[in-house]
mmCIF file of C-alpha atoms and ligand atoms in Angstrom:
data_model
loop_
_atom_site.group_PDB
_atom_site.id
_atom_site.type_symbol
_atom_site.label_atom_id
_atom_site.label_comp_id
_atom_site.label_asym_id
_atom_site.label_seq_id
_atom_site.Cartn_x
_atom_site.Cartn_y
_atom_site.Cartn_z
ATOM 1 C CA UNK A 1 33.616 -49.062 -60.706
ATOM 2 C CA UNK A 2 35.092 -51.523 -58.510
ATOM 3 C CA UNK A 3 36.397 -54.888 -60.467
ATOM 4 C CA UNK A 4 35.299 -58.030 -58.994
ATOM 5 C CA UNK A 5 37.977 -60.416 -57.812
ATOM 6 C CA UNK A 6 38.431 -63.878 -59.055
ATOM 7 C CA UNK A 7 36.945 -65.352 -56.032
ATOM 8 C CA UNK A 8 33.937 -62.949 -56.013
ATOM 9 C CA UNK A 9 33.346 -64.053 -59.737
ATOM 10 C CA UNK A 10 33.393 -67.856 -58.851
ATOM 11 C CA UNK A 11 31.103 -67.541 -55.859
ATOM 12 C CA UNK A 12 28.513 -65.611 -57.935
ATOM 13 C CA UNK A 13 28.775 -68.148 -60.564
ATOM 14 C CA UNK A 14 28.304 -70.998 -57.954
ATOM 15 C CA UNK A 15 25.433 -69.008 -56.612
ATOM 16 C CA UNK A 16 23.844 -68.670 -59.882
ATOM 17 C CA UNK A 17 24.134 -72.399 -60.645
ATOM 18 C CA UNK A 18 22.645 -73.391 -57.354
ATOM 19 C CA UNK A 19 19.716 -71.031 -58.133
ATOM 20 C CA UNK A 20 19.169 -72.650 -61.512
ATOM 21 C CA UNK A 21 19.418 -76.135 -60.119
ATOM 22 C CA UNK A 22 16.809 -75.049 -57.310
ATOM 23 C CA UNK A 23 14.334 -73.569 -59.959
ATOM 24 C CA UNK A 24 14.736 -76.706 -62.348
ATOM 25 C CA UNK A 25 14.263 -79.020 -59.515
ATOM 26 C CA UNK A 26 11.035 -77.221 -58.285
ATOM 27 C CA UNK A 27 9.733 -77.376 -62.065
ATOM 28 C CA UNK A 28 10.114 -80.731 -62.287
ATOM 29 C CA UNK A 29 8.272 -81.647 -58.961
ATOM 30 C CA UNK A 30 5.620 -79.369 -60.297
ATOM 31 C CA UNK A 31 5.231 -81.497 -63.387
ATOM 32 C CA UNK A 32 5.313 -84.647 -61.432
ATOM 33 C CA UNK A 33 2.440 -83.397 -59.183
ATOM 34 C CA UNK A 34 0.466 -82.103 -62.069
ATOM 35 C CA UNK A 35 0.567 -85.262 -63.950
ATOM 36 C CA UNK A 36 -0.413 -87.204 -60.662
ATOM 37 C CA UNK A 37 -3.370 -84.719 -59.951
ATOM 38 C CA UNK A 38 -4.454 -85.450 -63.567
ATOM 39 C CA UNK A 39 -3.848 -89.371 -63.078
ATOM 40 C CA UNK A 40 -6.063 -89.129 -59.991
ATOM 41 C CA UNK A 41 -8.954 -86.939 -61.039
ATOM 42 C CA UNK A 42 -9.067 -89.026 -64.345
ATOM 43 C CA UNK A 43 -8.759 -92.532 -63.176
ATOM 44 C CA UNK A 44 -12.471 -93.364 -63.120
ATOM 45 C CA UNK A 45 -12.502 -92.233 -66.702
ATOM 46 C CA UNK A 46 -9.503 -94.557 -67.367
ATOM 47 C CA UNK A 47 -7.596 -91.953 -69.244
ATOM 48 C CA UNK A 48 -3.813 -93.034 -69.304
ATOM 49 C CA UNK A 49 -1.642 -90.551 -67.885
ATOM 50 C CA UNK A 50 2.167 -91.323 -67.196
ATOM 51 C CA UNK A 51 4.190 -89.504 -64.791
ATOM 52 C CA UNK A 52 6.642 -88.400 -67.485
ATOM 53 C CA UNK A 53 4.089 -87.023 -69.809
ATOM 54 C CA UNK A 54 1.255 -84.706 -68.979
ATOM 55 C CA UNK A 55 -0.720 -85.118 -72.050
ATOM 56 C CA UNK A 56 -3.599 -87.454 -71.671
ATOM 57 C CA UNK A 57 -4.337 -90.108 -74.293
ATOM 58 C CA UNK A 58 -7.842 -89.402 -75.467
ATOM 59 C CA UNK A 59 -10.197 -92.432 -74.978
ATOM 60 C CA UNK A 60 -12.055 -91.616 -78.116
ATOM 61 C CA UNK A 61 -8.880 -92.218 -80.245
ATOM 62 C CA UNK A 62 -6.806 -94.289 -78.613
ATOM 63 C CA UNK A 63 -7.674 -97.457 -80.405
ATOM 64 C CA UNK A 64 -5.103 -100.297 -80.734
ATOM 65 C CA UNK A 65 -5.117 -102.525 -83.535
ATOM 66 C CA UNK A 66 -2.786 -105.362 -82.664
ATOM 67 C CA UNK A 67 -3.161 -108.720 -84.311
ATOM 68 C CA UNK A 68 -6.028 -107.931 -86.210
ATOM 69 C CA UNK A 69 -6.752 -109.321 -89.580
ATOM 70 C CA UNK A 70 -8.992 -107.406 -91.924
ATOM 71 C CA UNK A 71 -9.187 -106.140 -95.626
ATOM 72 C CA UNK A 72 -6.579 -103.840 -97.030
ATOM 73 C CA UNK A 73 -8.264 -100.282 -96.935
ATOM 74 C CA UNK A 74 -8.173 -98.075 -100.085
ATOM 75 C CA UNK A 75 -8.297 -94.306 -100.689
ATOM 76 C CA UNK A 76 -9.072 -94.910 -104.327
ATOM 77 C CA UNK A 77 -11.876 -97.376 -104.338
ATOM 78 C CA UNK A 78 -14.918 -96.966 -102.161
ATOM 79 C CA UNK A 79 -18.337 -95.440 -102.382
ATOM 80 C CA UNK A 80 -18.709 -92.749 -105.021
ATOM 81 C CA UNK A 81 -22.458 -92.316 -104.952
ATOM 82 C CA UNK A 82 -22.643 -90.573 -101.663
ATOM 83 C CA UNK A 83 -20.683 -88.216 -99.511
ATOM 84 C CA UNK A 84 -18.921 -89.850 -96.820
ATOM 85 C CA UNK A 85 -17.661 -86.844 -94.850
ATOM 86 C CA UNK A 86 -19.205 -83.578 -93.670
ATOM 87 C CA UNK A 87 -17.467 -80.002 -94.589
ATOM 88 C CA UNK A 88 -16.357 -79.886 -91.024
ATOM 89 C CA UNK A 89 -14.804 -83.263 -91.530
ATOM 90 C CA UNK A 90 -17.016 -85.610 -89.648
ATOM 91 C CA UNK A 91 -17.543 -89.020 -91.129
ATOM 92 C CA UNK A 92 -20.852 -89.697 -92.702
ATOM 93 C CA UNK A 93 -21.561 -93.493 -92.008
ATOM 94 C CA UNK A 94 -22.984 -95.479 -95.041
ATOM 95 C CA UNK A 95 -22.735 -99.081 -95.772
ATOM 96 C CA UNK A 96 -19.321 -99.883 -97.432
ATOM 97 C CA UNK A 97 -17.383 -96.737 -95.616
ATOM 98 C CA UNK A 98 -16.318 -98.984 -92.555
ATOM 99 C CA UNK A 99 -14.964 -102.434 -91.693
ATOM 100 C CA UNK A 100 -17.151 -103.835 -89.006
ATOM 101 C CA UNK A 101 -14.527 -106.614 -88.209
ATOM 102 C CA UNK A 102 -11.839 -103.875 -87.593
ATOM 103 C CA UNK A 103 -14.140 -101.547 -85.741
ATOM 104 C CA UNK A 104 -15.349 -104.499 -83.312
ATOM 105 C CA UNK A 105 -11.741 -105.395 -83.165
ATOM 106 C CA UNK A 106 -10.745 -101.890 -81.929
ATOM 107 C CA UNK A 107 -13.511 -101.371 -79.571
ATOM 108 C CA UNK A 108 -13.512 -105.095 -77.986
ATOM 109 C CA UNK A 109 -10.503 -104.657 -75.789
ATOM 110 C CA UNK A 110 -11.975 -101.400 -74.410
ATOM 111 C CA UNK A 111 -14.922 -103.253 -73.030
ATOM 112 C CA UNK A 112 -17.189 -100.549 -73.682
ATOM 113 C CA UNK A 113 -20.795 -100.040 -72.449
ATOM 114 C CA UNK A 114 -23.583 -98.414 -74.363
ATOM 115 C CA UNK A 115 -26.887 -97.232 -72.582
ATOM 116 C CA UNK A 116 -30.032 -97.009 -74.649
ATOM 117 C CA UNK A 117 -33.022 -95.100 -73.778
ATOM 118 C CA UNK A 118 -36.594 -95.624 -75.179
ATOM 119 C CA UNK A 119 -39.853 -94.400 -74.452
ATOM 120 C CA UNK A 120 -43.040 -96.496 -74.468
ATOM 121 C CA UNK A 121 -45.628 -94.436 -72.916
ATOM 122 C CA UNK A 122 -49.580 -95.236 -73.548
ATOM 123 C CA UNK A 123 -50.284 -97.422 -76.557
ATOM 124 C CA UNK A 124 -46.896 -97.248 -77.726
ATOM 125 C CA UNK A 125 -46.015 -100.127 -75.437
ATOM 126 C CA UNK A 126 -46.818 -102.275 -78.337
ATOM 127 C CA UNK A 127 -43.778 -101.565 -80.278
ATOM 128 C CA UNK A 128 -41.526 -102.541 -77.433
ATOM 129 C CA UNK A 129 -41.459 -106.383 -78.028
ATOM 130 C CA UNK A 130 -40.310 -106.098 -81.657
ATOM 131 C CA UNK A 131 -37.561 -103.127 -80.682
ATOM 132 C CA UNK A 132 -36.093 -105.375 -78.081
ATOM 133 C CA UNK A 133 -36.110 -108.570 -80.087
ATOM 134 C CA UNK A 134 -34.537 -106.947 -83.028
ATOM 135 C CA UNK A 135 -32.019 -104.923 -80.925
ATOM 136 C CA UNK A 136 -30.786 -108.395 -79.688
ATOM 137 C CA UNK A 137 -30.148 -109.725 -83.294
ATOM 138 C CA UNK A 138 -28.534 -106.321 -84.579
ATOM 139 C CA UNK A 139 -27.690 -103.554 -82.012
ATOM 140 C CA UNK A 140 -24.222 -103.752 -80.648
ATOM 141 C CA UNK A 141 -24.097 -107.621 -80.541
ATOM 142 C CA UNK A 142 -21.430 -108.748 -78.427
ATOM 143 C CA UNK A 143 -21.144 -105.655 -76.606
ATOM 144 C CA UNK A 144 -22.559 -104.478 -72.976
ATOM 145 C CA UNK A 145 -25.772 -102.887 -73.741
ATOM 146 C CA UNK A 146 -28.198 -101.713 -71.160
ATOM 147 C CA UNK A 147 -31.422 -100.400 -72.200
ATOM 148 C CA UNK A 148 -33.386 -98.144 -70.008
ATOM 149 C CA UNK A 149 -37.400 -98.345 -70.748
ATOM 150 C CA UNK A 150 -39.423 -95.512 -69.812
ATOM 151 C CA UNK A 151 -43.157 -96.450 -69.505
ATOM 152 C CA UNK A 152 -46.400 -95.678 -67.696
ATOM 153 C CA UNK A 153 -47.305 -99.397 -68.092
ATOM 154 C CA UNK A 154 -44.342 -101.303 -66.344
ATOM 155 C CA UNK A 155 -46.452 -104.422 -66.087
ATOM 156 C CA UNK A 156 -46.869 -104.603 -69.788
ATOM 157 C CA UNK A 157 -43.274 -104.468 -70.398
ATOM 158 C CA UNK A 158 -42.406 -107.876 -72.361
ATOM 159 C CA UNK A 159 -39.751 -110.312 -71.182
ATOM 160 C CA UNK A 160 -37.225 -110.777 -73.735
ATOM 161 C CA UNK A 161 -34.262 -112.961 -73.509
ATOM 162 C CA UNK A 162 -30.962 -111.069 -73.502
ATOM 163 C CA UNK A 163 -27.668 -112.119 -74.189
ATOM 164 C CA UNK A 164 -24.950 -112.260 -71.494
ATOM 165 C CA UNK A 165 -23.699 -108.416 -70.587
ATOM 166 C CA UNK A 166 -27.071 -107.068 -72.032
ATOM 167 C CA UNK A 167 -29.822 -106.013 -69.761
ATOM 168 C CA UNK A 168 -32.997 -104.158 -69.336
ATOM 169 C CA UNK A 169 -34.104 -101.731 -66.710
ATOM 170 C CA UNK A 170 -37.708 -100.382 -66.513
ATOM 171 C CA UNK A 171 -38.414 -96.786 -65.121
ATOM 172 C CA UNK A 172 -42.019 -95.669 -64.462
ATOM 173 C CA UNK A 173 -43.098 -92.504 -65.973
ATOM 174 C CA UNK A 174 -46.449 -90.648 -65.801
ATOM 175 C CA UNK A 175 -48.915 -90.973 -68.604
ATOM 176 C CA UNK A 176 -49.840 -88.040 -70.700
ATOM 177 C CA UNK A 177 -52.618 -86.693 -72.664
ATOM 178 C CA UNK A 178 -50.553 -84.754 -75.299
ATOM 179 C CA UNK A 179 -47.945 -86.793 -77.499
ATOM 180 C CA UNK A 180 -46.005 -83.465 -77.721
ATOM 181 C CA UNK A 181 -45.270 -83.602 -73.987
ATOM 182 C CA UNK A 182 -44.359 -87.379 -73.939
ATOM 183 C CA UNK A 183 -41.849 -86.627 -76.887
ATOM 184 C CA UNK A 184 -40.538 -83.401 -75.211
ATOM 185 C CA UNK A 185 -40.041 -84.683 -71.709
ATOM 186 C CA UNK A 186 -37.416 -87.167 -73.287
ATOM 187 C CA UNK A 187 -34.801 -84.738 -73.074
ATOM 188 C CA UNK A 188 -35.339 -83.887 -69.348
ATOM 189 C CA UNK A 189 -35.532 -87.752 -68.588
ATOM 190 C CA UNK A 190 -32.383 -88.577 -70.655
ATOM 191 C CA UNK A 191 -30.664 -85.608 -68.950
ATOM 192 C CA UNK A 192 -31.374 -86.792 -65.424
ATOM 193 C CA UNK A 193 -30.404 -90.566 -66.518
ATOM 194 C CA UNK A 194 -26.937 -89.498 -67.526
ATOM 195 C CA UNK A 195 -26.533 -87.804 -64.300
ATOM 196 C CA UNK A 196 -27.157 -90.992 -62.618
ATOM 197 C CA UNK A 197 -25.080 -93.125 -64.821
ATOM 198 C CA UNK A 198 -22.008 -90.840 -64.514
ATOM 199 C CA UNK A 199 -19.022 -92.863 -65.541
ATOM 200 C CA UNK A 200 -20.699 -96.327 -65.392
ATOM 201 C CA UNK A 201 -21.478 -96.171 -69.066
ATOM 202 C CA UNK A 202 -19.358 -94.952 -72.143
ATOM 203 C CA UNK A 203 -21.932 -94.196 -74.658
ATOM 204 C CA UNK A 204 -25.703 -93.558 -74.973
ATOM 205 C CA UNK A 205 -28.271 -93.804 -77.817
ATOM 206 C CA UNK A 206 -31.740 -92.509 -77.482
ATOM 207 C CA UNK A 207 -34.257 -94.096 -79.753
ATOM 208 C CA UNK A 208 -37.813 -94.006 -80.830
ATOM 209 C CA UNK A 209 -39.592 -97.073 -79.806
ATOM 210 C CA UNK A 210 -41.930 -97.523 -83.023
ATOM 211 C CA UNK A 211 -39.008 -98.888 -84.968
ATOM 212 C CA UNK A 212 -37.158 -102.087 -85.462
ATOM 213 C CA UNK A 213 -33.697 -103.125 -86.518
ATOM 214 C CA UNK A 214 -33.053 -105.027 -89.648
ATOM 215 C CA UNK A 215 -29.351 -104.700 -89.975
ATOM 216 C CA UNK A 216 -26.222 -104.099 -88.024
ATOM 217 C CA UNK A 217 -25.991 -101.103 -85.792
ATOM 218 C CA UNK A 218 -22.619 -101.237 -84.042
ATOM 219 C CA UNK A 219 -19.283 -99.821 -83.016
ATOM 220 C CA UNK A 220 -19.247 -97.721 -86.277
ATOM 221 C CA UNK A 221 -21.784 -95.205 -84.701
ATOM 222 C CA UNK A 222 -19.742 -94.510 -82.141
ATOM 223 C CA UNK A 223 -18.504 -90.785 -81.666
ATOM 224 C CA UNK A 224 -18.769 -87.766 -79.331
ATOM 225 C CA UNK A 225 -22.053 -86.486 -80.456
ATOM 226 C CA UNK A 226 -23.820 -88.454 -83.169
ATOM 227 C CA UNK A 227 -26.437 -87.325 -85.211
ATOM 228 C CA UNK A 228 -28.676 -89.225 -87.601
ATOM 229 C CA UNK A 229 -29.804 -87.606 -90.868
ATOM 230 C CA UNK A 230 -33.613 -87.914 -91.292
ATOM 231 C CA UNK A 231 -34.902 -89.941 -94.344
ATOM 232 C CA UNK A 232 -37.241 -87.368 -95.226
ATOM 233 C CA UNK A 233 -35.417 -84.328 -96.217
ATOM 234 C CA UNK A 234 -31.833 -85.298 -97.433
ATOM 235 C CA UNK A 235 -32.675 -84.521 -100.900
ATOM 236 C CA UNK A 236 -34.287 -81.056 -100.067
ATOM 237 C CA UNK A 237 -32.697 -77.579 -100.109
ATOM 238 C CA UNK A 238 -32.269 -76.147 -96.171
ATOM 239 C CA UNK A 239 -34.896 -73.754 -96.833
ATOM 240 C CA UNK A 240 -37.355 -76.627 -97.118
ATOM 241 C CA UNK A 241 -36.300 -78.229 -93.780
ATOM 242 C CA UNK A 242 -38.918 -78.216 -90.981
ATOM 243 C CA UNK A 243 -36.842 -76.454 -88.741
ATOM 244 C CA UNK A 244 -38.482 -73.942 -86.248
ATOM 245 C CA UNK A 245 -38.926 -70.683 -88.150
ATOM 246 C CA UNK A 246 -40.418 -68.434 -85.828
ATOM 247 C CA UNK A 247 -37.554 -66.074 -84.270
ATOM 248 C CA UNK A 248 -39.412 -65.896 -80.830
ATOM 249 C CA UNK A 249 -38.615 -69.523 -80.295
ATOM 250 C CA UNK A 250 -34.910 -70.771 -79.063
ATOM 251 C CA UNK A 251 -35.139 -73.384 -81.526
ATOM 252 C CA UNK A 252 -35.309 -70.899 -84.474
ATOM 253 C CA UNK A 253 -32.982 -71.565 -87.423
ATOM 254 C CA UNK A 254 -33.028 -68.692 -90.409
ATOM 255 C CA UNK A 255 -33.542 -69.878 -93.936
ATOM 256 C CA UNK A 256 -29.719 -69.784 -94.670
ATOM 257 C CA UNK A 257 -28.858 -71.867 -91.654
ATOM 258 C CA UNK A 258 -28.596 -75.614 -91.137
ATOM 259 C CA UNK A 259 -26.575 -78.463 -92.487
ATOM 260 C CA UNK A 260 -28.912 -81.466 -92.483
ATOM 261 C CA UNK A 261 -32.258 -82.071 -90.950
ATOM 262 C CA UNK A 262 -31.439 -84.692 -88.146
ATOM 263 C CA UNK A 263 -33.805 -87.123 -86.543
ATOM 264 C CA UNK A 264 -35.289 -86.707 -83.111
ATOM 265 C CA UNK A 265 -35.889 -90.377 -83.083
ATOM 266 C CA UNK A 266 -32.387 -91.349 -82.921
ATOM 267 C CA UNK A 267 -29.266 -89.776 -81.644
ATOM 268 C CA UNK A 268 -26.328 -90.392 -79.317
ATOM 269 C CA UNK A 269 -22.524 -90.384 -78.416
ATOM 270 C CA UNK A 270 -20.612 -89.988 -75.488
ATOM 271 C CA UNK A 271 -22.430 -89.317 -72.132
ATOM 272 C CA UNK A 272 -20.874 -86.042 -71.399
ATOM 273 C CA UNK A 273 -21.948 -84.697 -74.946
ATOM 274 C CA UNK A 274 -25.463 -86.010 -74.874
ATOM 275 C CA UNK A 275 -25.866 -84.615 -71.463
ATOM 276 C CA UNK A 276 -25.104 -81.243 -72.513
ATOM 277 C CA UNK A 277 -27.316 -81.512 -75.487
ATOM 278 C CA UNK A 278 -30.338 -82.883 -73.457
ATOM 279 C CA UNK A 279 -29.655 -80.272 -70.869
ATOM 280 C CA UNK A 280 -29.678 -77.575 -73.476
ATOM 281 C CA UNK A 281 -32.522 -78.594 -75.414
ATOM 282 C CA UNK A 282 -34.714 -79.136 -72.074
ATOM 283 C CA UNK A 283 -33.737 -75.626 -70.990
ATOM 284 C CA UNK A 284 -34.639 -74.236 -74.276
ATOM 285 C CA UNK A 285 -37.988 -76.039 -74.647
ATOM 286 C CA UNK A 286 -38.997 -74.769 -70.931
ATOM 287 C CA UNK A 287 -38.058 -71.071 -71.766
ATOM 288 C CA UNK A 288 -40.164 -71.476 -74.849
ATOM 289 C CA UNK A 289 -42.948 -72.869 -72.875
ATOM 290 C CA UNK A 290 -42.881 -70.013 -70.367
ATOM 291 C CA UNK A 291 -42.814 -67.558 -73.328
ATOM 292 C CA UNK A 292 -45.888 -69.551 -74.639
ATOM 293 C CA UNK A 293 -44.453 -71.071 -77.924
ATOM 294 C CA UNK A 294 -43.526 -74.640 -78.521
ATOM 295 C CA UNK A 295 -41.336 -75.527 -81.423
ATOM 296 C CA UNK A 296 -42.708 -77.079 -84.641
ATOM 297 C CA UNK A 297 -41.302 -80.615 -83.910
ATOM 298 C CA UNK A 298 -40.728 -80.156 -80.212
ATOM 299 C CA UNK A 299 -37.544 -81.500 -79.005
ATOM 300 C CA UNK A 300 -36.465 -82.433 -82.673
ATOM 301 C CA UNK A 301 -36.246 -78.787 -83.344
ATOM 302 C CA UNK A 302 -34.322 -77.919 -80.588
ATOM 303 C CA UNK A 303 -31.790 -80.868 -81.393
ATOM 304 C CA UNK A 304 -31.699 -79.342 -85.046
ATOM 305 C CA UNK A 305 -30.701 -76.000 -83.324
ATOM 306 C CA UNK A 306 -28.245 -77.711 -81.322
ATOM 307 C CA UNK A 307 -26.302 -79.595 -83.894
ATOM 308 C CA UNK A 308 -26.194 -76.668 -86.146
ATOM 309 C CA UNK A 309 -24.369 -74.902 -83.597
ATOM 310 C CA UNK A 310 -22.496 -77.891 -81.951
ATOM 311 C CA UNK A 311 -21.592 -79.794 -84.998
ATOM 312 C CA UNK A 312 -21.813 -83.659 -84.490
ATOM 313 C CA UNK A 313 -18.426 -85.685 -84.718
ATOM 314 C CA UNK A 314 -20.135 -88.482 -86.408
ATOM 315 C CA UNK A 315 -23.348 -88.392 -88.782
ATOM 316 C CA UNK A 316 -25.152 -91.515 -89.458
ATOM 317 C CA UNK A 317 -26.591 -91.786 -92.933
ATOM 318 C CA UNK A 318 -30.536 -92.344 -93.160
ATOM 319 C CA UNK A 319 -29.893 -96.302 -92.996
ATOM 320 C CA UNK A 320 -29.908 -95.734 -89.202
ATOM 321 C CA UNK A 321 -33.446 -94.401 -89.286
ATOM 322 C CA UNK A 322 -35.400 -95.214 -92.452
ATOM 323 C CA UNK A 323 -39.216 -95.428 -92.364
ATOM 324 C CA UNK A 324 -41.129 -98.656 -93.527
ATOM 325 C CA UNK A 325 -43.594 -96.639 -95.643
ATOM 326 C CA UNK A 326 -40.762 -95.233 -97.786
ATOM 327 C CA UNK A 327 -39.803 -96.733 -100.763
ATOM 328 C CA UNK A 328 -36.054 -97.959 -100.977
ATOM 329 C CA UNK A 329 -33.359 -95.288 -102.531
ATOM 330 C CA UNK A 330 -30.556 -96.673 -104.459
ATOM 331 C CA UNK A 331 -27.942 -94.902 -102.142
ATOM 332 C CA UNK A 332 -29.760 -97.020 -99.353
ATOM 333 C CA UNK A 333 -27.911 -100.211 -99.705
ATOM 334 C CA UNK A 334 -29.074 -101.475 -96.328
ATOM 335 C CA UNK A 335 -31.571 -100.296 -94.087
ATOM 336 C CA UNK A 336 -30.429 -100.853 -90.435
ATOM 337 C CA UNK A 337 -33.250 -99.335 -88.354
ATOM 338 C CA UNK A 338 -36.497 -98.212 -89.477
ATOM 339 C CA UNK A 339 -39.935 -96.683 -88.057
ATOM 340 C CA UNK A 340 -42.759 -98.995 -88.530
ATOM 341 C CA UNK A 341 -45.957 -97.474 -90.299
ATOM 342 C CA UNK A 342 -48.466 -96.632 -87.736
ATOM 343 C CA UNK A 343 -52.111 -95.107 -87.556
ATOM 344 C CA UNK A 344 -51.419 -91.813 -85.778
ATOM 345 C CA UNK A 345 -55.154 -91.463 -84.817
ATOM 346 C CA UNK A 346 -55.421 -94.781 -83.177
ATOM 347 C CA UNK A 347 -52.203 -94.785 -81.228
ATOM 348 C CA UNK A 348 -51.571 -91.287 -79.883
ATOM 349 C CA UNK A 349 -53.558 -89.828 -76.888
ATOM 350 C CA UNK A 350 -54.060 -86.793 -79.163
ATOM 351 C CA UNK A 351 -53.595 -85.952 -82.900
HETATM 352 N N1 UDP B 1 -44.036 -91.740 -77.536
HETATM 353 C C1 UDP B 1 -44.726 -92.435 -76.602
HETATM 354 N N2 UDP B 1 -45.944 -92.457 -76.358
HETATM 355 C C2 UDP B 1 -46.697 -91.640 -77.071
HETATM 356 C C3 UDP B 1 -46.111 -90.832 -78.035
HETATM 357 C C4 UDP B 1 -44.518 -90.855 -78.266
HETATM 358 O O1 UDP B 1 -44.037 -93.252 -75.785
HETATM 359 O O2 UDP B 1 -47.793 -91.433 -77.085
HETATM 360 C C5 UDP B 1 -42.595 -91.769 -77.486
HETATM 361 C C6 UDP B 1 -42.252 -93.136 -78.266
HETATM 362 O O3 UDP B 1 -40.760 -93.608 -77.905
HETATM 363 C C7 UDP B 1 -42.042 -92.467 -79.538
HETATM 364 C C8 UDP B 1 -41.483 -91.219 -79.567
HETATM 365 O O4 UDP B 1 -42.122 -90.804 -78.281
HETATM 366 O O5 UDP B 1 -41.391 -93.504 -80.597
HETATM 367 C C9 UDP B 1 -41.820 -90.176 -80.603
HETATM 368 O O6 UDP B 1 -43.116 -90.126 -81.162
HETATM 369 P P1 UDP B 1 -43.492 -90.813 -82.395
HETATM 370 O O7 UDP B 1 -42.961 -91.910 -82.833
HETATM 371 O O8 UDP B 1 -45.012 -90.831 -82.531
HETATM 372 O O9 UDP B 1 -42.963 -89.726 -83.468
HETATM 373 P P2 UDP B 1 -42.555 -89.870 -85.088
HETATM 374 O O10 UDP B 1 -41.412 -90.673 -85.089
HETATM 375 O O11 UDP B 1 -43.922 -90.506 -85.815
HETATM 376 O O12 UDP B 1 -42.408 -88.464 -85.455
HETATM 377 MN MN1 MN B 2 -41.338 -92.506 -84.223
#
């Protein structure tokens, strides 16, 4: 074997060094271009990406608390009468588990906007005024709120004075002879509304109109996918939950499935998450219809199946949808939103 001369060794080393430098240079350029691309594509989403760091900051968790004054938190003193976290570690929101001053202070600089959908078809228009008036008093007070009202009676929508930054949009929908259909079509209309809103709103809540606000419902309720625990079943075994129990339905849940029984009358979260849920529930509902089956509680059944598979990132306690006819339980310190008692036979197009 020929031994390399000193000159050859030096030349080889130099060549290798140039090669290494070249590779490093290309890699650096690649990183920069990737981060620019990220920056561009996410600009509308206002995710902060800096050139030297390709890891984007999540909007959900990037909350800054500078100059905020609030009560000292404790990990020893707090609610002991209720469970405040799910087994998958999502918070369960009860009165006394959060600091409203801190939370509002964290979200205010972000200038978030919240969309609300509410359906008032047929005689349910009569609930709209109290819903809107009480929302002005309790729902995200001081934040941007846009209420989308879906109704077949646009001329009967009451005029309610809204605070600055808050507004109402009325959308016409056809009437229906079956309440089940009105209730079920909500998912479709929510899906298409979110597709229109795209990046113009941050969060959405979809609420029953036959209800009123009685207490604060605000930033503590924000999350990726937000479910509300139904007030009627939270003491029951899961086998007793009124889930859809026929395996032929796409909303089916087996007796050993399910975490909580969630409300169809209140849910929400980030636009993207709610969009996926509404789309899935709608598709499953329609596939069921083609197969000649309607889930026991229409979209509520599909929502419960969805939330069993896709765990909500925040769970709201029944404070967030109580029922006027129900007597108050000791763990419910504050009723924030509650369904009014109604005469089904009188109000629904069919019973
Ligand atoms: N809804 C409506 N018109 C109807 C039936 C239902 O607008 O004739 C809408 C309304 O927003 C209502 C929701 O669908 O709050 C769910 O129906 P409902 O409140 O009757 O169900 P419940 O809460 O009694 O289970
Ligand atoms: Mn209702």
